[in-house]
PDB file of C-alpha atoms in Angstrom:
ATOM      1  CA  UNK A   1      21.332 -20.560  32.886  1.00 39.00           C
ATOM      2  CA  UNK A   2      21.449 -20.978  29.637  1.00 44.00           C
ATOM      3  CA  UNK A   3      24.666 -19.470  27.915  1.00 49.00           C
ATOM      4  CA  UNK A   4      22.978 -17.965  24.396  1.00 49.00           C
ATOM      5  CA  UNK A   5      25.817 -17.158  22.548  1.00 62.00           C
ATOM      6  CA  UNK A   6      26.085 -20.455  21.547  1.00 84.00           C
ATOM      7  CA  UNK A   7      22.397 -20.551  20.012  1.00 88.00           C
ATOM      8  CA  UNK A   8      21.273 -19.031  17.142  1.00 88.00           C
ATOM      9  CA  UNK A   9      17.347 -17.335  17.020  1.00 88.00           C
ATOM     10  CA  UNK A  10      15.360 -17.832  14.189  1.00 86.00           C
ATOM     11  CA  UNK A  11      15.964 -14.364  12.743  1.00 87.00           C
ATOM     12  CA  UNK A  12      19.743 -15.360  12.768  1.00 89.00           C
ATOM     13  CA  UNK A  13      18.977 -18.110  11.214  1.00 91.00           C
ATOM     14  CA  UNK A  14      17.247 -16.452   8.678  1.00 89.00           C
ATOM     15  CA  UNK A  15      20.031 -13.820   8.090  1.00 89.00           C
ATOM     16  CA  UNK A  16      22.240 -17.142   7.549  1.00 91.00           C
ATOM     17  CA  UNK A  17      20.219 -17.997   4.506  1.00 89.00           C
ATOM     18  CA  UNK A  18      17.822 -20.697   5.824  1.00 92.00           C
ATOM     19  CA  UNK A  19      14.044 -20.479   5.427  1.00 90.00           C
ATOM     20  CA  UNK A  20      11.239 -21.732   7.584  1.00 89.00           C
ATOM     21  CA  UNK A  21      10.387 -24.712   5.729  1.00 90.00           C
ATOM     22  CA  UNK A  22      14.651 -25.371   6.571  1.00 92.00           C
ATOM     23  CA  UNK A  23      14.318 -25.296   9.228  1.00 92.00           C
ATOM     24  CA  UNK A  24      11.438 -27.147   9.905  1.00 91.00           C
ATOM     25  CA  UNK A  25      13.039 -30.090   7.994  1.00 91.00           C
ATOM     26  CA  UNK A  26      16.424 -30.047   8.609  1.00 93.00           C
ATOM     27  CA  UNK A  27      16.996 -28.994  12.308  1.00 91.00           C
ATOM     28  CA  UNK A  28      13.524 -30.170  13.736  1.00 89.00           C
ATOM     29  CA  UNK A  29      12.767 -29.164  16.940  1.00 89.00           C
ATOM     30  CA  UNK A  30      14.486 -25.898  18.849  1.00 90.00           C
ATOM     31  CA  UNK A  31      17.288 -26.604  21.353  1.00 87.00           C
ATOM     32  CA  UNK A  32      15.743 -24.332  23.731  1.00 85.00           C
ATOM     33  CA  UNK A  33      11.769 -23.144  23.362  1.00 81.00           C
ATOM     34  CA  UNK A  34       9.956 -21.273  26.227  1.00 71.00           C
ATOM     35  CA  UNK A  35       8.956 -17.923  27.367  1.00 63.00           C
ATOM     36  CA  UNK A  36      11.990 -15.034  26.512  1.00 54.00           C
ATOM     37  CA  UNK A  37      12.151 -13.242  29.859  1.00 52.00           C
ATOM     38  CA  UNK A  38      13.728 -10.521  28.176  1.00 54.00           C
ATOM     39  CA  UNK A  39      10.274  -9.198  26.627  1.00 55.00           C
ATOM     40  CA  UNK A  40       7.179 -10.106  26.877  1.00 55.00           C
ATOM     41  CA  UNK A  41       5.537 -11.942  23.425  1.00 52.00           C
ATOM     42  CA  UNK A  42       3.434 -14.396  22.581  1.00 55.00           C
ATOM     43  CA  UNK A  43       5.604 -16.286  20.011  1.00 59.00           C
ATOM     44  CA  UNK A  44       7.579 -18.668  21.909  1.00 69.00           C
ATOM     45  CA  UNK A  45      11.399 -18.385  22.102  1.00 79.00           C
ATOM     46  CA  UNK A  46      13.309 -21.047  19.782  1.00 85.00           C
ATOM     47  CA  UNK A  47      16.850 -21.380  20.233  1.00 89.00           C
ATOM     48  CA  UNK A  48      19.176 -23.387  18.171  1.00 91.00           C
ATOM     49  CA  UNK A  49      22.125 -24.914  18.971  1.00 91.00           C
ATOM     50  CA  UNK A  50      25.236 -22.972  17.041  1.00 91.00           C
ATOM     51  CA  UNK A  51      27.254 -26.049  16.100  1.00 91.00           C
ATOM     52  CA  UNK A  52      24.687 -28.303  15.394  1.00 92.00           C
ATOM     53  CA  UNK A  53      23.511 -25.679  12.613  1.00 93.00           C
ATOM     54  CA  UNK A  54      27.145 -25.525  11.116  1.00 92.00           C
ATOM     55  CA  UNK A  55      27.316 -29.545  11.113  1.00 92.00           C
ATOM     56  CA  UNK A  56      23.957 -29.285   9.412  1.00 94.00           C
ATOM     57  CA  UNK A  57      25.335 -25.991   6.665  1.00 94.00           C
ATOM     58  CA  UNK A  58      28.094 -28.657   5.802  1.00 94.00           C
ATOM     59  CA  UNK A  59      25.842 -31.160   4.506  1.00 94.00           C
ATOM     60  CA  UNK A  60      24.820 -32.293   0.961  1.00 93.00           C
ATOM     61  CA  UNK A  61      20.683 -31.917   1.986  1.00 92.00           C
ATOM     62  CA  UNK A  62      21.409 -28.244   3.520  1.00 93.00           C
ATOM     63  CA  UNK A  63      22.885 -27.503   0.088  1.00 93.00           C
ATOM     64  CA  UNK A  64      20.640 -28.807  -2.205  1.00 92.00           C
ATOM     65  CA  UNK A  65      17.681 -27.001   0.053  1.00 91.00           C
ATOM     66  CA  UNK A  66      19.195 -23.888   0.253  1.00 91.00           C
ATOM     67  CA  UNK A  67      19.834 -23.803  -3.972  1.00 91.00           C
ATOM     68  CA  UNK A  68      15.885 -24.683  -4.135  1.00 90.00           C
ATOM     69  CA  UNK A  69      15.282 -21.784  -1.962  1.00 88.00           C
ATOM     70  CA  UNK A  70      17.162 -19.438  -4.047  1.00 87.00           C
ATOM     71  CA  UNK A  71      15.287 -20.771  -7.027  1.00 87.00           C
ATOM     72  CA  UNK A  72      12.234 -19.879  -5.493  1.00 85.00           C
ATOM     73  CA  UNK A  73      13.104 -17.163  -4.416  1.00 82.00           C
ATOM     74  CA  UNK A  74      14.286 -15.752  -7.712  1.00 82.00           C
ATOM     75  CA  UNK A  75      11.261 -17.127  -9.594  1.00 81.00           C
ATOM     76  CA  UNK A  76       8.764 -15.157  -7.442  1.00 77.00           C
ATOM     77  CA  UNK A  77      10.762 -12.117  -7.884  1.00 77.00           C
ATOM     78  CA  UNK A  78      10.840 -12.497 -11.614  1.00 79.00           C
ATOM     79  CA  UNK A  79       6.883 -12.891 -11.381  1.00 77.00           C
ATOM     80  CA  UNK A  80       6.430 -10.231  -9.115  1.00 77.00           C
ATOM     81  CA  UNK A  81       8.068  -7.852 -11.493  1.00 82.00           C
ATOM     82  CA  UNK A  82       6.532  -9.220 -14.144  1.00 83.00           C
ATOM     83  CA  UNK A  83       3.231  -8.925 -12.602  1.00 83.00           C
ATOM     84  CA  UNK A  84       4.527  -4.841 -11.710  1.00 83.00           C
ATOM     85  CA  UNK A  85       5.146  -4.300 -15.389  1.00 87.00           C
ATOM     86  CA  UNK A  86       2.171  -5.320 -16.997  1.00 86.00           C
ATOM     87  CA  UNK A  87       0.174  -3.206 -13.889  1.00 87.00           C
ATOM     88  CA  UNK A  88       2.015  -0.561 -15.127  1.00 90.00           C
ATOM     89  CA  UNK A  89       1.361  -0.870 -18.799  1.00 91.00           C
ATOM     90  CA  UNK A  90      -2.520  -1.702 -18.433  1.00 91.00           C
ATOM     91  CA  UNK A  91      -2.520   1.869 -15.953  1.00 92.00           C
ATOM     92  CA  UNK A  92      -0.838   3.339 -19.011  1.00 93.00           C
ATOM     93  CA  UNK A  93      -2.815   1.897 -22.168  1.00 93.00           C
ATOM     94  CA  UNK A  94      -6.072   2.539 -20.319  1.00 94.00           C
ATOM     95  CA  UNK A  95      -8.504   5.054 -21.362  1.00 95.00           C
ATOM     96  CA  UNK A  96      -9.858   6.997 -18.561  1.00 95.00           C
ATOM     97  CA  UNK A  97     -13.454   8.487 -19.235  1.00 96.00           C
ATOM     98  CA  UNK A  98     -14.720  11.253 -17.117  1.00 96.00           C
ATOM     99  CA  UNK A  99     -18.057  12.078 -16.712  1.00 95.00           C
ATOM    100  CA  UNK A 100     -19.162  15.020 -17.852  1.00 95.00           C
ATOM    101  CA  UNK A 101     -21.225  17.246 -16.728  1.00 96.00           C
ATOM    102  CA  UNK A 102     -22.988  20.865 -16.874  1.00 95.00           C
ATOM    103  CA  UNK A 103     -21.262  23.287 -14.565  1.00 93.00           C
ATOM    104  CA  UNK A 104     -24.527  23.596 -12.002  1.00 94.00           C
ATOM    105  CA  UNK A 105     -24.752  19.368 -11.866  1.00 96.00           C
ATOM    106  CA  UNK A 106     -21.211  18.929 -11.407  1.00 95.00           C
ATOM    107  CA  UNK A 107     -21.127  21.866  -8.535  1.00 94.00           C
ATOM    108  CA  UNK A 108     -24.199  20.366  -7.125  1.00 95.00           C
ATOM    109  CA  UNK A 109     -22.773  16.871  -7.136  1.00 95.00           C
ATOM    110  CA  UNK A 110     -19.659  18.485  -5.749  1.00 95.00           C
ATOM    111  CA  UNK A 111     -21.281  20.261  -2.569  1.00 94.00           C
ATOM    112  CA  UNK A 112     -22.720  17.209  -2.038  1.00 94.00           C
ATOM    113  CA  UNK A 113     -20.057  14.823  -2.049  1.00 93.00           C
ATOM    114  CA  UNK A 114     -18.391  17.038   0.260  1.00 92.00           C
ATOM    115  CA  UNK A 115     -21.472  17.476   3.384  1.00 91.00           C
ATOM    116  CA  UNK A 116     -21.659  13.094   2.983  1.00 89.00           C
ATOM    117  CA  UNK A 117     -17.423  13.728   3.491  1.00 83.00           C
ATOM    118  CA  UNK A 118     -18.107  15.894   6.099  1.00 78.00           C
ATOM    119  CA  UNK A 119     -20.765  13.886   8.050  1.00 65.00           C
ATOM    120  CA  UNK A 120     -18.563  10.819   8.528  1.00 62.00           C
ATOM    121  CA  UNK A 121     -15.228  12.639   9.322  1.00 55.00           C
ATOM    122  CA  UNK A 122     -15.187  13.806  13.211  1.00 51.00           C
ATOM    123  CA  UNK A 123     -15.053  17.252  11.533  1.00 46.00           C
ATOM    124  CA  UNK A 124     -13.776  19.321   8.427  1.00 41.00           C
ATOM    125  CA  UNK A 125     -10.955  20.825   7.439  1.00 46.00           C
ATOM    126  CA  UNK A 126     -10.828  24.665   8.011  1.00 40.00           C
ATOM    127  CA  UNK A 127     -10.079  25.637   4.148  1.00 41.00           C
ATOM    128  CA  UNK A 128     -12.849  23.057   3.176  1.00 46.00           C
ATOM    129  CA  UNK A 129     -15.888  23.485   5.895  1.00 43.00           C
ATOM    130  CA  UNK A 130     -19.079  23.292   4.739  1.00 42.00           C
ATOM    131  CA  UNK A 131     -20.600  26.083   3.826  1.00 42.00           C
ATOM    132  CA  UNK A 132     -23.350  27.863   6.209  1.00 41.00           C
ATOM    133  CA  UNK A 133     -27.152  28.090   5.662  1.00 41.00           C
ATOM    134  CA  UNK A 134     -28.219  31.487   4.686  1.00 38.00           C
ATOM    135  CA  UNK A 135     -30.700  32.711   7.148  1.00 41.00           C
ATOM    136  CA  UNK A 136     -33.463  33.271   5.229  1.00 44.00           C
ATOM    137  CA  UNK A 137     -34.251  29.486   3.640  1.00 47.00           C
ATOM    138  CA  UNK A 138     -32.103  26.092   4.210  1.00 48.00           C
ATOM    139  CA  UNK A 139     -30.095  26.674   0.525  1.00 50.00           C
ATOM    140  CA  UNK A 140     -26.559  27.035   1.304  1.00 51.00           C
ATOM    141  CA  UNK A 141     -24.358  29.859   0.548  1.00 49.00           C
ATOM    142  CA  UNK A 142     -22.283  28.821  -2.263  1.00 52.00           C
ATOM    143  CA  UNK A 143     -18.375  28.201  -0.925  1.00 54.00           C
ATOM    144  CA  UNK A 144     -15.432  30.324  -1.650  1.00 52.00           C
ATOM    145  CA  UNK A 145     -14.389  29.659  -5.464  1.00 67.00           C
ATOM    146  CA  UNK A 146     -11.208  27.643  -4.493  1.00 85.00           C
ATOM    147  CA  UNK A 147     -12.885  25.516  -1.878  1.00 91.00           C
ATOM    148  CA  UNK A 148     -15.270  24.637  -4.901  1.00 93.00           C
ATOM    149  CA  UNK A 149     -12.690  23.631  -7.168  1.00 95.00           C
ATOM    150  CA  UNK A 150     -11.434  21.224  -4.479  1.00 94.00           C
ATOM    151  CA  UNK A 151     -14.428  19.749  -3.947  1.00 95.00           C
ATOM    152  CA  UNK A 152     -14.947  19.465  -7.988  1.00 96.00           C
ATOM    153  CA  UNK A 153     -11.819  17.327  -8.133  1.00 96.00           C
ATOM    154  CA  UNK A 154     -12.541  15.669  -5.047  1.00 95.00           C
ATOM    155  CA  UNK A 155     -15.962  14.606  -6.578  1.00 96.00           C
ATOM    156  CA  UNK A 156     -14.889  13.592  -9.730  1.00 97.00           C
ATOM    157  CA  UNK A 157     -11.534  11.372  -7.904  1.00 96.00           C
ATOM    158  CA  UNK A 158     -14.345   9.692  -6.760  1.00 95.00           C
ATOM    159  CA  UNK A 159     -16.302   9.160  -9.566  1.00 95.00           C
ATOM    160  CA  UNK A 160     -12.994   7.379 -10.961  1.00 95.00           C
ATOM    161  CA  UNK A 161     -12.901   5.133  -8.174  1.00 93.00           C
ATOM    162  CA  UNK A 162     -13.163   1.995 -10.257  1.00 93.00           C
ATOM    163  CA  UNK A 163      -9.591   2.699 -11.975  1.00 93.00           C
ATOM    164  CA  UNK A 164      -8.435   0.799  -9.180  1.00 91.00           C
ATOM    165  CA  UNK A 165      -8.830  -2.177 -10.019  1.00 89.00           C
ATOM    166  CA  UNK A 166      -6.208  -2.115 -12.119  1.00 88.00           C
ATOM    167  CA  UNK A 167      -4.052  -2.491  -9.274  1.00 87.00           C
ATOM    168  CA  UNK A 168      -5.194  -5.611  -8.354  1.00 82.00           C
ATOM    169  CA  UNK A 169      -2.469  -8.257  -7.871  1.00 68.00           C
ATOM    170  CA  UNK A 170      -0.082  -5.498  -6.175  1.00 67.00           C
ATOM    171  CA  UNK A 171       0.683  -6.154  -3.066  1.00 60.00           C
ATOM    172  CA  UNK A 172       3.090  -4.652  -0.442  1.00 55.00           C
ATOM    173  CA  UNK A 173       5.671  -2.177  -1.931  1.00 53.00           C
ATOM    174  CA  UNK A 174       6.729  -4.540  -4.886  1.00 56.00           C
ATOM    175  CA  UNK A 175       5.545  -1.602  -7.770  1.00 68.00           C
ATOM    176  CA  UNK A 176       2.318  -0.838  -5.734  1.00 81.00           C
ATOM    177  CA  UNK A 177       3.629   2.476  -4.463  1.00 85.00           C
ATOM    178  CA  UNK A 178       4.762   3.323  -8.226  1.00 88.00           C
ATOM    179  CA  UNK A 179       1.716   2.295  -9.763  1.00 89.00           C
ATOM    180  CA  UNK A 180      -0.791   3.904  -7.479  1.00 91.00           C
ATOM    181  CA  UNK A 181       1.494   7.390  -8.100  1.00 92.00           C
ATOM    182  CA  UNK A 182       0.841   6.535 -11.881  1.00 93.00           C
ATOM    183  CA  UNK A 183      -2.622   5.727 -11.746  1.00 94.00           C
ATOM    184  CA  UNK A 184      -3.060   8.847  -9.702  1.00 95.00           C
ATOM    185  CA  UNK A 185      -1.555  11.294 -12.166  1.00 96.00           C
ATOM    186  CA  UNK A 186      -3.410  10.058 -15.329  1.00 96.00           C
ATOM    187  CA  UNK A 187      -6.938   9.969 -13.287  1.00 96.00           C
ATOM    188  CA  UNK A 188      -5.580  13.813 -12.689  1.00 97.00           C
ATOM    189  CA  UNK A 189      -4.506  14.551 -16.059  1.00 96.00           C
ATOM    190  CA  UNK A 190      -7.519  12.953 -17.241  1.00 97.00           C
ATOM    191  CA  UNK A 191      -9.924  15.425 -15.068  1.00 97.00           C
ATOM    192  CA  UNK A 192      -7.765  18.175 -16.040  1.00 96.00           C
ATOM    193  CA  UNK A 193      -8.261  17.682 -20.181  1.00 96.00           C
ATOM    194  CA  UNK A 194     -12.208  17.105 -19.784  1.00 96.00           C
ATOM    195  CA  UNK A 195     -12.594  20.426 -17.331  1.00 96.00           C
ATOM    196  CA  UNK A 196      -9.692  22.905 -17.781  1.00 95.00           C
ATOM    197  CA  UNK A 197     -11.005  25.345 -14.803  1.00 94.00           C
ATOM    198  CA  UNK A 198     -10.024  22.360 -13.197  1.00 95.00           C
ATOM    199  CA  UNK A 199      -6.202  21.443 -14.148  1.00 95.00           C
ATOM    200  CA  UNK A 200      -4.567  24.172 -11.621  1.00 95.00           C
ATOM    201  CA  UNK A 201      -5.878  21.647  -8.805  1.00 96.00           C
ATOM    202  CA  UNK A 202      -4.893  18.982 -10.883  1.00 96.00           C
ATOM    203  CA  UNK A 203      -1.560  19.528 -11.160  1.00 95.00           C
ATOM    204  CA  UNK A 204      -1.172  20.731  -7.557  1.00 95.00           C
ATOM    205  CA  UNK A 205      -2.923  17.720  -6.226  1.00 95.00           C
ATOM    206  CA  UNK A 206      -0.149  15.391  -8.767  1.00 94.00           C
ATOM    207  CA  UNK A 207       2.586  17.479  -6.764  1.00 93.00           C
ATOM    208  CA  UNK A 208       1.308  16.993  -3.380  1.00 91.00           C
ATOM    209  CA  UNK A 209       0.664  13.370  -3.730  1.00 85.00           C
ATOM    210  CA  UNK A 210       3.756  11.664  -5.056  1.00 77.00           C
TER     211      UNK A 210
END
C-alpha cells in the first residue's frame, strides 16, 4: 500500500501556495489518481509525490509562476474592492422613490400582497395569517392594526424590488453582505420618510435584519 505521507493532496498543495493552472503545468500528471477508499466522492484522488514538488518549489519556472499568481491574485482583489466601493456609493447616491399612495389603496394593495404571500407559502405565520371572511359576504375582516403595518412595509419592500440591481456585480461575500445591509436600510428609511405611521416597523425591521 501506498505510504501517503510522502504525497501531498491537492488541497496541500494549495495551502503551499500553488494554483491549479501550477499545477497543471508544472507537475503534470498525479503520482497516484484513483478512487480514495477513505470516503466515498466522485472527484478522483490525486496524489503527488512530496519530493518531486520540493525539486519543482526550487526551480526558476515555479518562481516566476508563483509571483504571476500573486499578481493575479492581488489585481482581482484590488478590482473586487473596487467594484465593492463604487456598489456602495451608487446604493448611497441613489434616490429611492416610493410610491405613494391613499391610505385605502395602499391597505388594499397591502392585504393583497399578503393572501398571493400566503397562497404560495405551505402556510402563514401565526402573527401574520390572513384574515377570516366575515360570515355575512366574502369581504374580509380587516387584520389587527400591527399585522397591517407589516404587511404595508412588506408591500411596499416589494414595490422597491428593482433597487437591486444595484447590486449587480457582487458576488459571494466580497461587500455583498455589506451592501445588501445598506441597500436594505435606505429602502427602509426611505418608506419610513414617505409614510411616518410606518417608520416604527421600519426601524425594527433595519434592527432585525442586519
Amino acid at each position: 500500500m501506498t505510504d501517503r505521507t510522502t504525497y501531498v493532496a491537492l488541497a496541500g498543495m494549495r495551502r503551499r501556495g500553488w494554483s491549479d493552472a501550477m499545477v497543471r503545468d508544472l507537475l503534470g500528471t498525479p503520482d497516484v489518481q484513483g478512487r480514495d477508499p477513505r470516503r466515498w466522492s466522485l472527484a478522483p484522488m490525486r496524489l503527488y509525490l512530496l519530493a518531486r514538488v520540493e525539486t519543482v518549489e526550487r526551480t526558476p519556472e515555479f518562481t516566476e509562476a508563483a509571483a504571476l499568481c500573486r499578481t493575479r491574485a492581488a489585481a482581482s482583489g484590488v478590482h473586487a474592492e473596487r467594484r465593492r466601493a463604487a456598489v456602495l456609493a451608487a446604493i448611497r447616491a441613489e434616490p429611492i422613490e416610493v410610491p405613494l399612495l391613499p391610505g385605502p389603496e395602499l391597505e388594499r394593495r397591502a392585504v393583497r400582497h399578503r393572501h398571493l404571500l400566503g397562497a404560495r407559502s405551505p402556510g402563514p405565520r401565526r402573527e401574520d395569517a390572513p384574515p377570516e371572511k366575515a360570515a355575512a359576504g366574502p369581504a374580509p375582516v380587516p387584520p389587527p392594526s400591527g399585522a397591517l403595518v407589516r404587511w404595508q412595509v412588506s408591500y411596499l419592500r416589494h414595490a422597491l424590488a428593482r433597487y437591486e440591481a444595484l447590486l449587480d456585480g457582487l458576488y459571494g461575500e466580497t461587500g455583498r453582505g455589506e451592501a445588501e445591509r445598506l441597500l436594505r436600510r435606505r429602502l427602509y428609511e426611505a418608506i419610513a420618510a414617505a409614510y411616518p405611521p410606518l417608520a416604527r416597523e421600519c426601524r425594527r425591521r433595519i434592527e432585525v435584519e442586519r
